mmCIF file of C-alpha atoms in Angstrom:
data_model
loop_
_atom_site.group_PDB
_atom_site.id
_atom_site.type_symbol
_atom_site.label_atom_id
_atom_site.label_comp_id
_atom_site.label_asym_id
_atom_site.label_seq_id
_atom_site.Cartn_x
_atom_site.Cartn_y
_atom_site.Cartn_z
ATOM 1 C CA MET A 86 -2.493 3.670 -13.286
ATOM 2 C CA THR A 87 -0.856 1.977 -10.380
ATOM 3 C CA ALA A 88 -2.071 -1.559 -9.463
ATOM 4 C CA SER A 89 -1.041 -4.118 -6.701
ATOM 5 C CA ALA A 90 -3.305 -6.638 -4.223
ATOM 6 C CA LEU A 91 -3.510 -8.335 -0.863
ATOM 7 C CA SER A 92 -5.958 -10.951 1.093
ATOM 8 C CA LEU A 93 -6.178 -13.249 3.519
ATOM 9 C CA ALA A 94 -7.752 -13.395 6.889
ATOM 10 C CA VAL A 95 -7.844 -14.023 10.162
ATOM 11 C CA LEU A 96 -10.024 -14.606 12.447
ATOM 12 C CA ALA A 97 -10.025 -15.612 16.035
ATOM 13 C CA THR A 98 -12.020 -17.758 18.181
ATOM 14 C CA ALA A 99 -12.574 -18.710 21.948
ATOM 15 C CA CYS A 100 -13.449 -21.945 23.606
ATOM 16 C CA GLY A 101 -16.250 -22.436 25.637
ATOM 17 C CA SER A 102 -16.080 -24.266 29.038
ATOM 18 C CA ASP A 103 -18.736 -26.551 29.905
ATOM 19 C CA LYS A 104 -20.800 -25.561 32.568
ATOM 20 C CA ALA A 105 -19.128 -27.161 35.493
ATOM 21 C CA ASP A 106 -16.260 -25.490 34.883
ATOM 22 C CA LYS A 107 -18.375 -22.394 34.721
ATOM 23 C CA ALA A 108 -19.922 -22.853 38.097
ATOM 24 C CA ASP A 109 -16.041 -23.587 39.362
ATOM 25 C CA ALA A 110 -15.007 -20.428 38.440
ATOM 26 C CA LYS A 111 -13.721 -17.388 40.558
ATOM 27 C CA PRO A 112 -15.009 -13.802 39.520
ATOM 28 C CA SER A 113 -10.748 -13.236 38.950
ATOM 29 C CA ASP A 114 -10.187 -16.221 36.435
ATOM 30 C CA ALA A 115 -13.243 -14.148 34.620
ATOM 31 C CA ALA A 116 -12.431 -11.186 34.796
ATOM 32 C CA ALA A 117 -9.024 -12.753 33.214
ATOM 33 C CA THR A 118 -10.489 -14.600 30.694
ATOM 34 C CA SER A 119 -12.479 -11.610 29.508
ATOM 35 C CA ALA A 120 -12.710 -9.927 26.252
ATOM 36 C CA ALA A 121 -10.049 -6.895 25.609
ATOM 37 C CA PRO A 122 -12.750 -4.426 24.766
ATOM 38 C CA ALA A 123 -12.270 -4.442 20.648
ATOM 39 C CA ALA A 124 -9.793 -1.839 19.073
ATOM 40 C CA LYS A 125 -11.493 1.771 18.297
ATOM 41 C CA GLY A 126 -10.175 2.758 14.295
ATOM 42 C CA LYS A 127 -8.523 6.752 14.324
ATOM 43 C CA THR A 128 -10.461 9.349 12.392
ATOM 44 C CA ASP A 129 -9.030 11.358 9.177
ATOM 45 C CA ALA A 130 -7.511 13.472 11.223
ATOM 46 C CA GLU A 131 -5.394 11.203 13.013
ATOM 47 C CA LEU A 132 -3.917 9.528 10.565
ATOM 48 C CA ALA A 133 -3.462 12.977 8.968
ATOM 49 C CA ALA A 134 -0.991 13.675 11.406
ATOM 50 C CA LEU A 135 1.107 10.052 11.366
ATOM 51 C CA LEU A 136 1.305 10.700 7.397
ATOM 52 C CA LEU A 137 5.016 10.484 6.157
ATOM 53 C CA THR A 138 6.464 15.053 6.285
ATOM 54 C CA GLN A 139 8.868 16.273 3.802
ATOM 55 C CA ALA A 140 10.916 16.555 6.853
ATOM 56 C CA GLU A 141 11.178 12.899 7.972
ATOM 57 C CA ALA A 142 10.888 12.077 4.175
ATOM 58 C CA PRO A 143 14.579 10.660 2.275
ATOM 59 C CA LYS A 144 16.871 12.452 1.012
ATOM 60 C CA ASP A 145 16.291 14.208 -2.062
ATOM 61 C CA SER A 146 12.253 13.346 -1.862
ATOM 62 C CA VAL A 147 9.392 15.899 -2.690
ATOM 63 C CA VAL A 148 6.381 15.335 -0.510
ATOM 64 C CA LYS A 149 2.811 16.488 -1.293
ATOM 65 C CA ALA A 150 -0.781 15.948 -0.856
ATOM 66 C CA PRO A 151 -2.964 14.868 -4.107
ATOM 67 C CA THR A 152 -5.014 17.445 -4.838
ATOM 68 C CA ALA A 153 -8.763 17.679 -4.630
ATOM 69 C CA ALA A 154 -8.601 16.539 -8.374
ATOM 70 C CA GLN A 155 -6.098 14.255 -8.079
ATOM 71 C CA LEU A 156 -8.530 12.747 -5.444
ATOM 72 C CA ALA A 157 -11.776 13.498 -7.115
ATOM 73 C CA ALA A 158 -10.710 10.596 -9.925
ATOM 74 C CA LEU A 159 -9.602 7.910 -7.927
ATOM 75 C CA THR A 160 -12.019 6.054 -8.226
ATOM 76 C CA ALA A 161 -11.422 2.633 -10.747
ATOM 77 C CA THR A 162 -13.492 -0.246 -11.320
ATOM 78 C CA THR A 163 -12.366 -3.896 -12.425
ATOM 79 C CA ASP A 164 -13.877 -6.986 -14.593
ATOM 80 C CA LYS A 165 -13.293 -9.080 -11.764
ATOM 81 C CA ALA A 166 -14.937 -9.034 -8.597
ATOM 82 C CA GLU A 167 -12.199 -10.856 -7.423
ATOM 83 C CA CYS A 168 -9.417 -8.039 -7.989
ATOM 84 C CA LYS A 169 -10.676 -4.955 -6.302
ATOM 85 C CA PRO A 170 -8.660 -4.618 -3.701
ATOM 86 C CA VAL A 171 -5.843 -4.556 -5.837
ATOM 87 C CA VAL A 172 -7.674 -2.122 -7.548
ATOM 88 C CA GLN A 173 -8.407 -0.330 -4.760
ATOM 89 C CA ALA A 174 -3.993 -0.505 -3.596
ATOM 90 C CA ALA A 175 -3.362 1.022 -7.174
ATOM 91 C CA SER A 176 -6.274 4.055 -6.650
ATOM 92 C CA MET A 177 -5.483 4.920 -3.789
ATOM 93 C CA ALA A 178 -9.035 3.628 -2.331
ATOM 94 C CA PRO A 179 -9.416 2.249 1.366
ATOM 95 C CA GLN A 180 -10.074 -1.188 1.645
ATOM 96 C CA GLY A 181 -12.988 -2.894 3.011
ATOM 97 C CA THR A 182 -14.795 -0.640 5.913
ATOM 98 C CA SER A 183 -12.675 1.852 7.362
ATOM 99 C CA THR A 184 -13.023 4.031 9.530
ATOM 100 C CA GLY A 185 -10.890 7.147 8.427
ATOM 101 C CA VAL A 186 -8.334 7.772 5.270
ATOM 102 C CA ALA A 187 -5.728 9.954 4.257
ATOM 103 C CA ARG A 188 -3.231 9.799 1.461
ATOM 104 C CA THR A 189 0.639 11.609 0.366
ATOM 105 C CA GLN A 190 2.264 11.473 -2.894
ATOM 106 C CA VAL A 191 6.330 11.118 -2.438
ATOM 107 C CA GLY A 192 8.732 11.376 -5.433
ATOM 108 C CA GLY A 193 11.962 11.409 -6.000
ATOM 109 C CA THR A 194 14.772 9.732 -8.417
ATOM 110 C CA SER A 195 17.819 7.065 -8.216
ATOM 111 C CA GLY A 196 19.467 8.638 -10.815
ATOM 112 C CA LYS A 197 22.473 10.850 -9.493
ATOM 113 C CA ALA A 198 23.374 14.567 -11.104
ATOM 114 C CA ALA A 199 26.387 15.400 -13.309
ATOM 115 C CA ASP A 200 29.123 17.046 -12.071
ATOM 116 C CA PRO A 201 29.188 20.729 -13.158
ATOM 117 C CA SER A 202 32.420 19.970 -14.778
ATOM 118 C CA ALA A 203 31.694 17.043 -16.623
ATOM 119 C CA SER A 204 31.382 16.046 -19.723
ATOM 120 C CA GLU A 205 27.937 17.017 -22.582
ATOM 121 C CA ALA A 206 27.417 12.876 -23.003
ATOM 122 C CA ASP A 207 27.664 12.453 -18.851
ATOM 123 C CA LYS A 208 25.762 15.308 -18.525
ATOM 124 C CA LEU A 209 23.068 13.735 -21.132
ATOM 125 C CA LYS A 210 23.848 10.694 -19.618
ATOM 126 C CA ALA A 211 23.057 11.545 -16.071
ATOM 127 C CA GLY A 212 19.858 13.180 -17.255
ATOM 128 C CA LEU A 213 18.350 10.412 -19.235
ATOM 129 C CA GLU A 214 19.328 8.526 -15.484
ATOM 130 C CA MET A 215 17.577 10.799 -13.374
ATOM 131 C CA LEU A 216 14.246 10.616 -16.261
ATOM 132 C CA THR A 217 13.994 6.588 -16.363
ATOM 133 C CA GLY A 218 14.551 7.291 -12.764
ATOM 134 C CA ALA A 219 12.101 8.926 -12.103
ATOM 135 C CA THR A 220 9.439 7.125 -9.008
ATOM 136 C CA GLY A 221 6.518 7.671 -7.681
ATOM 137 C CA THR A 222 4.884 6.364 -4.585
ATOM 138 C CA SER A 223 1.050 7.338 -3.932
ATOM 139 C CA VAL A 224 1.233 6.472 -0.019
ATOM 140 C CA THR A 225 -2.347 5.634 1.802
ATOM 141 C CA LEU A 226 -3.221 5.299 5.159
ATOM 142 C CA THR A 227 -6.116 3.649 6.721
ATOM 143 C CA SER A 228 -7.706 2.885 10.102
ATOM 144 C CA TYR A 229 -9.827 0.114 11.285
ATOM 145 C CA ASP A 230 -12.766 -0.764 14.273
ATOM 146 C CA GLY A 231 -11.695 -4.615 16.052
ATOM 147 C CA LYS A 232 -10.575 -6.783 13.078
ATOM 148 C CA GLY A 233 -11.276 -4.889 10.027
ATOM 149 C CA ALA A 234 -6.839 -3.670 9.073
ATOM 150 C CA ALA A 235 -6.321 -7.020 9.510
ATOM 151 C CA GLU A 236 -8.847 -9.312 7.723
ATOM 152 C CA ALA A 237 -8.692 -6.288 4.537
ATOM 153 C CA PHE A 238 -5.139 -7.398 4.226
ATOM 154 C CA ALA A 239 -5.573 -10.671 4.258
ATOM 155 C CA ALA A 240 -8.077 -9.527 1.534
ATOM 156 C CA PHE A 241 -5.137 -7.731 -0.307
ATOM 157 C CA LYS A 242 -3.017 -10.422 -0.589
ATOM 158 C CA THR A 243 -5.687 -13.189 -1.464
ATOM 159 C CA ALA A 244 -6.231 -11.135 -4.126
ATOM 160 C CA GLY A 245 -2.694 -10.684 -4.914
ATOM 161 C CA THR A 246 -2.927 -13.951 -5.970
ATOM 162 C CA ALA A 247 -6.427 -14.445 -7.728
ATOM 163 C CA CYS A 248 -5.672 -12.454 -10.116
ATOM 164 C CA ALA A 249 -2.561 -13.295 -11.352
ATOM 165 C CA GLY A 250 -4.011 -13.844 -14.308
ATOM 166 C CA GLY A 251 -4.744 -10.618 -15.317
ATOM 167 C CA TYR A 252 -7.265 -8.069 -14.932
ATOM 168 C CA THR A 253 -8.601 -5.535 -16.452
ATOM 169 C CA MET A 254 -9.435 -1.622 -14.678
ATOM 170 C CA THR A 255 -11.042 1.751 -15.481
ATOM 171 C CA GLN A 256 -10.274 5.179 -13.777
ATOM 172 C CA ASP A 257 -10.473 8.313 -15.589
ATOM 173 C CA GLY A 258 -11.960 7.280 -17.948
ATOM 174 C CA GLU A 259 -9.317 5.325 -19.659
ATOM 175 C CA THR A 260 -8.750 1.757 -19.487
ATOM 176 C CA VAL A 261 -5.994 -0.635 -18.863
ATOM 177 C CA LYS A 262 -5.362 -4.043 -19.651
ATOM 178 C CA VAL A 263 -3.091 -5.746 -16.868
ATOM 179 C CA ASN A 264 -1.185 -8.353 -17.724
ATOM 180 C CA LYS A 265 -0.906 -10.352 -15.344
ATOM 181 C CA VAL A 266 -0.547 -9.936 -11.166
ATOM 182 C CA THR A 267 2.929 -11.426 -9.966
ATOM 183 C CA PRO A 268 4.436 -11.285 -6.067
ATOM 184 C CA GLY A 269 6.963 -8.332 -5.297
ATOM 185 C CA GLU A 270 9.938 -7.858 -3.670
ATOM 186 C CA ALA A 271 9.212 -9.256 0.242
ATOM 187 C CA VAL A 272 9.139 -6.894 2.473
ATOM 188 C CA ALA A 273 9.389 -7.071 6.281
ATOM 189 C CA ALA A 274 7.769 -4.155 8.915
ATOM 190 C CA GLY A 275 4.704 -4.063 10.742
ATOM 191 C CA ASP A 276 2.890 -7.046 12.336
ATOM 192 C CA GLU A 277 2.640 -8.208 9.065
ATOM 193 C CA ALA A 278 3.391 -7.453 5.248
ATOM 194 C CA ALA A 279 2.340 -7.794 1.401
ATOM 195 C CA SER A 280 3.618 -6.973 -1.802
ATOM 196 C CA PHE A 281 2.814 -7.215 -5.650
ATOM 197 C CA LEU A 282 3.372 -6.370 -9.066
ATOM 198 C CA ALA A 283 0.992 -5.703 -11.564
ATOM 199 C CA ASP A 284 2.879 -5.993 -14.894
ATOM 200 C CA PHE A 285 0.365 -3.324 -17.317
ATOM 201 C CA GLY A 286 3.499 -3.171 -20.648
ATOM 202 C CA ASP A 287 3.962 -3.980 -23.801
ATOM 203 C CA ALA A 288 6.468 -4.955 -25.602
ATOM 204 C CA GLU A 289 7.067 -1.862 -26.867
ATOM 205 C CA ALA A 290 6.898 -0.572 -23.375
ATOM 206 C CA PRO A 291 7.816 -2.633 -20.008
ATOM 207 C CA MET A 292 6.001 -1.199 -17.454
ATOM 208 C CA ALA A 293 4.801 -2.372 -13.897
ATOM 209 C CA ALA A 294 3.426 -0.847 -10.437
ATOM 210 C CA GLN A 295 4.636 -2.213 -7.998
ATOM 211 C CA LEU A 296 1.919 -2.633 -4.618
ATOM 212 C CA ILE A 297 2.167 -3.622 -0.774
ATOM 213 C CA VAL A 298 -0.197 -3.736 1.989
ATOM 214 C CA VAL A 299 1.778 -2.973 5.493
ATOM 215 C CA ARG A 300 -0.520 -3.928 8.790
ATOM 216 C CA LYS A 301 0.395 -2.257 11.959
ATOM 217 C CA GLY A 302 -2.092 -3.187 14.883
ATOM 218 C CA ASN A 303 -5.440 -1.593 13.545
ATOM 219 C CA THR A 304 -4.044 0.617 10.492
ATOM 220 C CA LEU A 305 -3.204 0.153 6.982
ATOM 221 C CA ALA A 306 -0.733 1.771 5.389
ATOM 222 C CA THR A 307 -0.881 1.024 1.090
ATOM 223 C CA PHE A 308 2.338 2.032 -1.155
ATOM 224 C CA SER A 309 1.448 2.503 -5.079
ATOM 225 C CA VAL A 310 4.558 2.224 -6.736
ATOM 226 C CA GLN A 311 5.776 3.668 -10.842
ATOM 227 C CA ASN A 312 8.702 4.859 -12.326
ATOM 228 C CA VAL A 313 9.104 6.662 -16.309
ATOM 229 C CA GLY A 314 11.533 3.817 -16.738
ATOM 230 C CA GLY A 315 9.420 0.652 -16.750
ATOM 231 C CA LYS A 316 9.797 -1.582 -13.653
ATOM 232 C CA PRO A 317 10.025 0.389 -9.905
ATOM 233 C CA ALA A 318 12.552 -0.127 -6.740
ATOM 234 C CA LEU A 319 10.806 -1.344 -3.879
ATOM 235 C CA PRO A 320 11.621 1.979 -1.831
ATOM 236 C CA LYS A 321 12.313 0.987 0.813
ATOM 237 C CA ASP A 322 13.651 4.013 2.286
ATOM 238 C CA VAL A 323 9.779 5.371 2.020
ATOM 239 C CA ILE A 324 7.705 2.138 3.927
ATOM 240 C CA ASP A 325 9.889 2.230 6.773
ATOM 241 C CA ALA A 326 9.959 6.197 7.757
ATOM 242 C CA GLN A 327 6.165 6.069 7.453
ATOM 243 C CA VAL A 328 4.980 2.432 9.700
ATOM 244 C CA LYS A 329 7.932 4.249 11.812
ATOM 245 C CA LYS A 330 6.029 7.356 12.051
ATOM 246 C CA LEU A 331 2.400 4.810 13.007
ATOM 247 C CA GLY A 332 4.776 3.217 16.761
#
């Protein structure tokens, strides 16, 4: 299960001039004020080349593309339409209308292996820490024409706030109740970034997913993070390495 959200709309308007201004305007003035060509989104292949690779990933991480079976099971639905962008971020689905998408997964652990000479008790403790510290980060890159990336980012940010009271998510035949969505750890990356924490645990098993969306130009990098031990730590090294590759 995965979850997060972002949304906010970014609109730009241009002010026109009166007829007298237009009559007096010189050709050079008109050229200077003409709109720049709309940005073109990247294709699947172009985005795939920008995904984090094993050689570029943080030390002790394992980078692996999702299998065909995993991709087939990605589709998720929610009982609240306003939460769709959060669910899309959690399920590696493209936000908005993208021109391309590429996905990978990065696994790692915050635990440390025990020294070979350590006692059996210490080895057991280290083993448990490695297990509970195991973190999986799903990375999804999407690109857009024009202002599509800014608009999709805004929608995710808006959804994260709108879904504070929780929602229900259904994926691959399994229904999960998300209890609440709260602001996640601050992320300083790209042109703008947003992070949310989706809580779907209970009294016996605390569980949550961190959902982070970073916009760099007309490309979004979405990170869905889960941890065996409950609340996942922000994978800052993974985020920084991936966003750096976007240019």
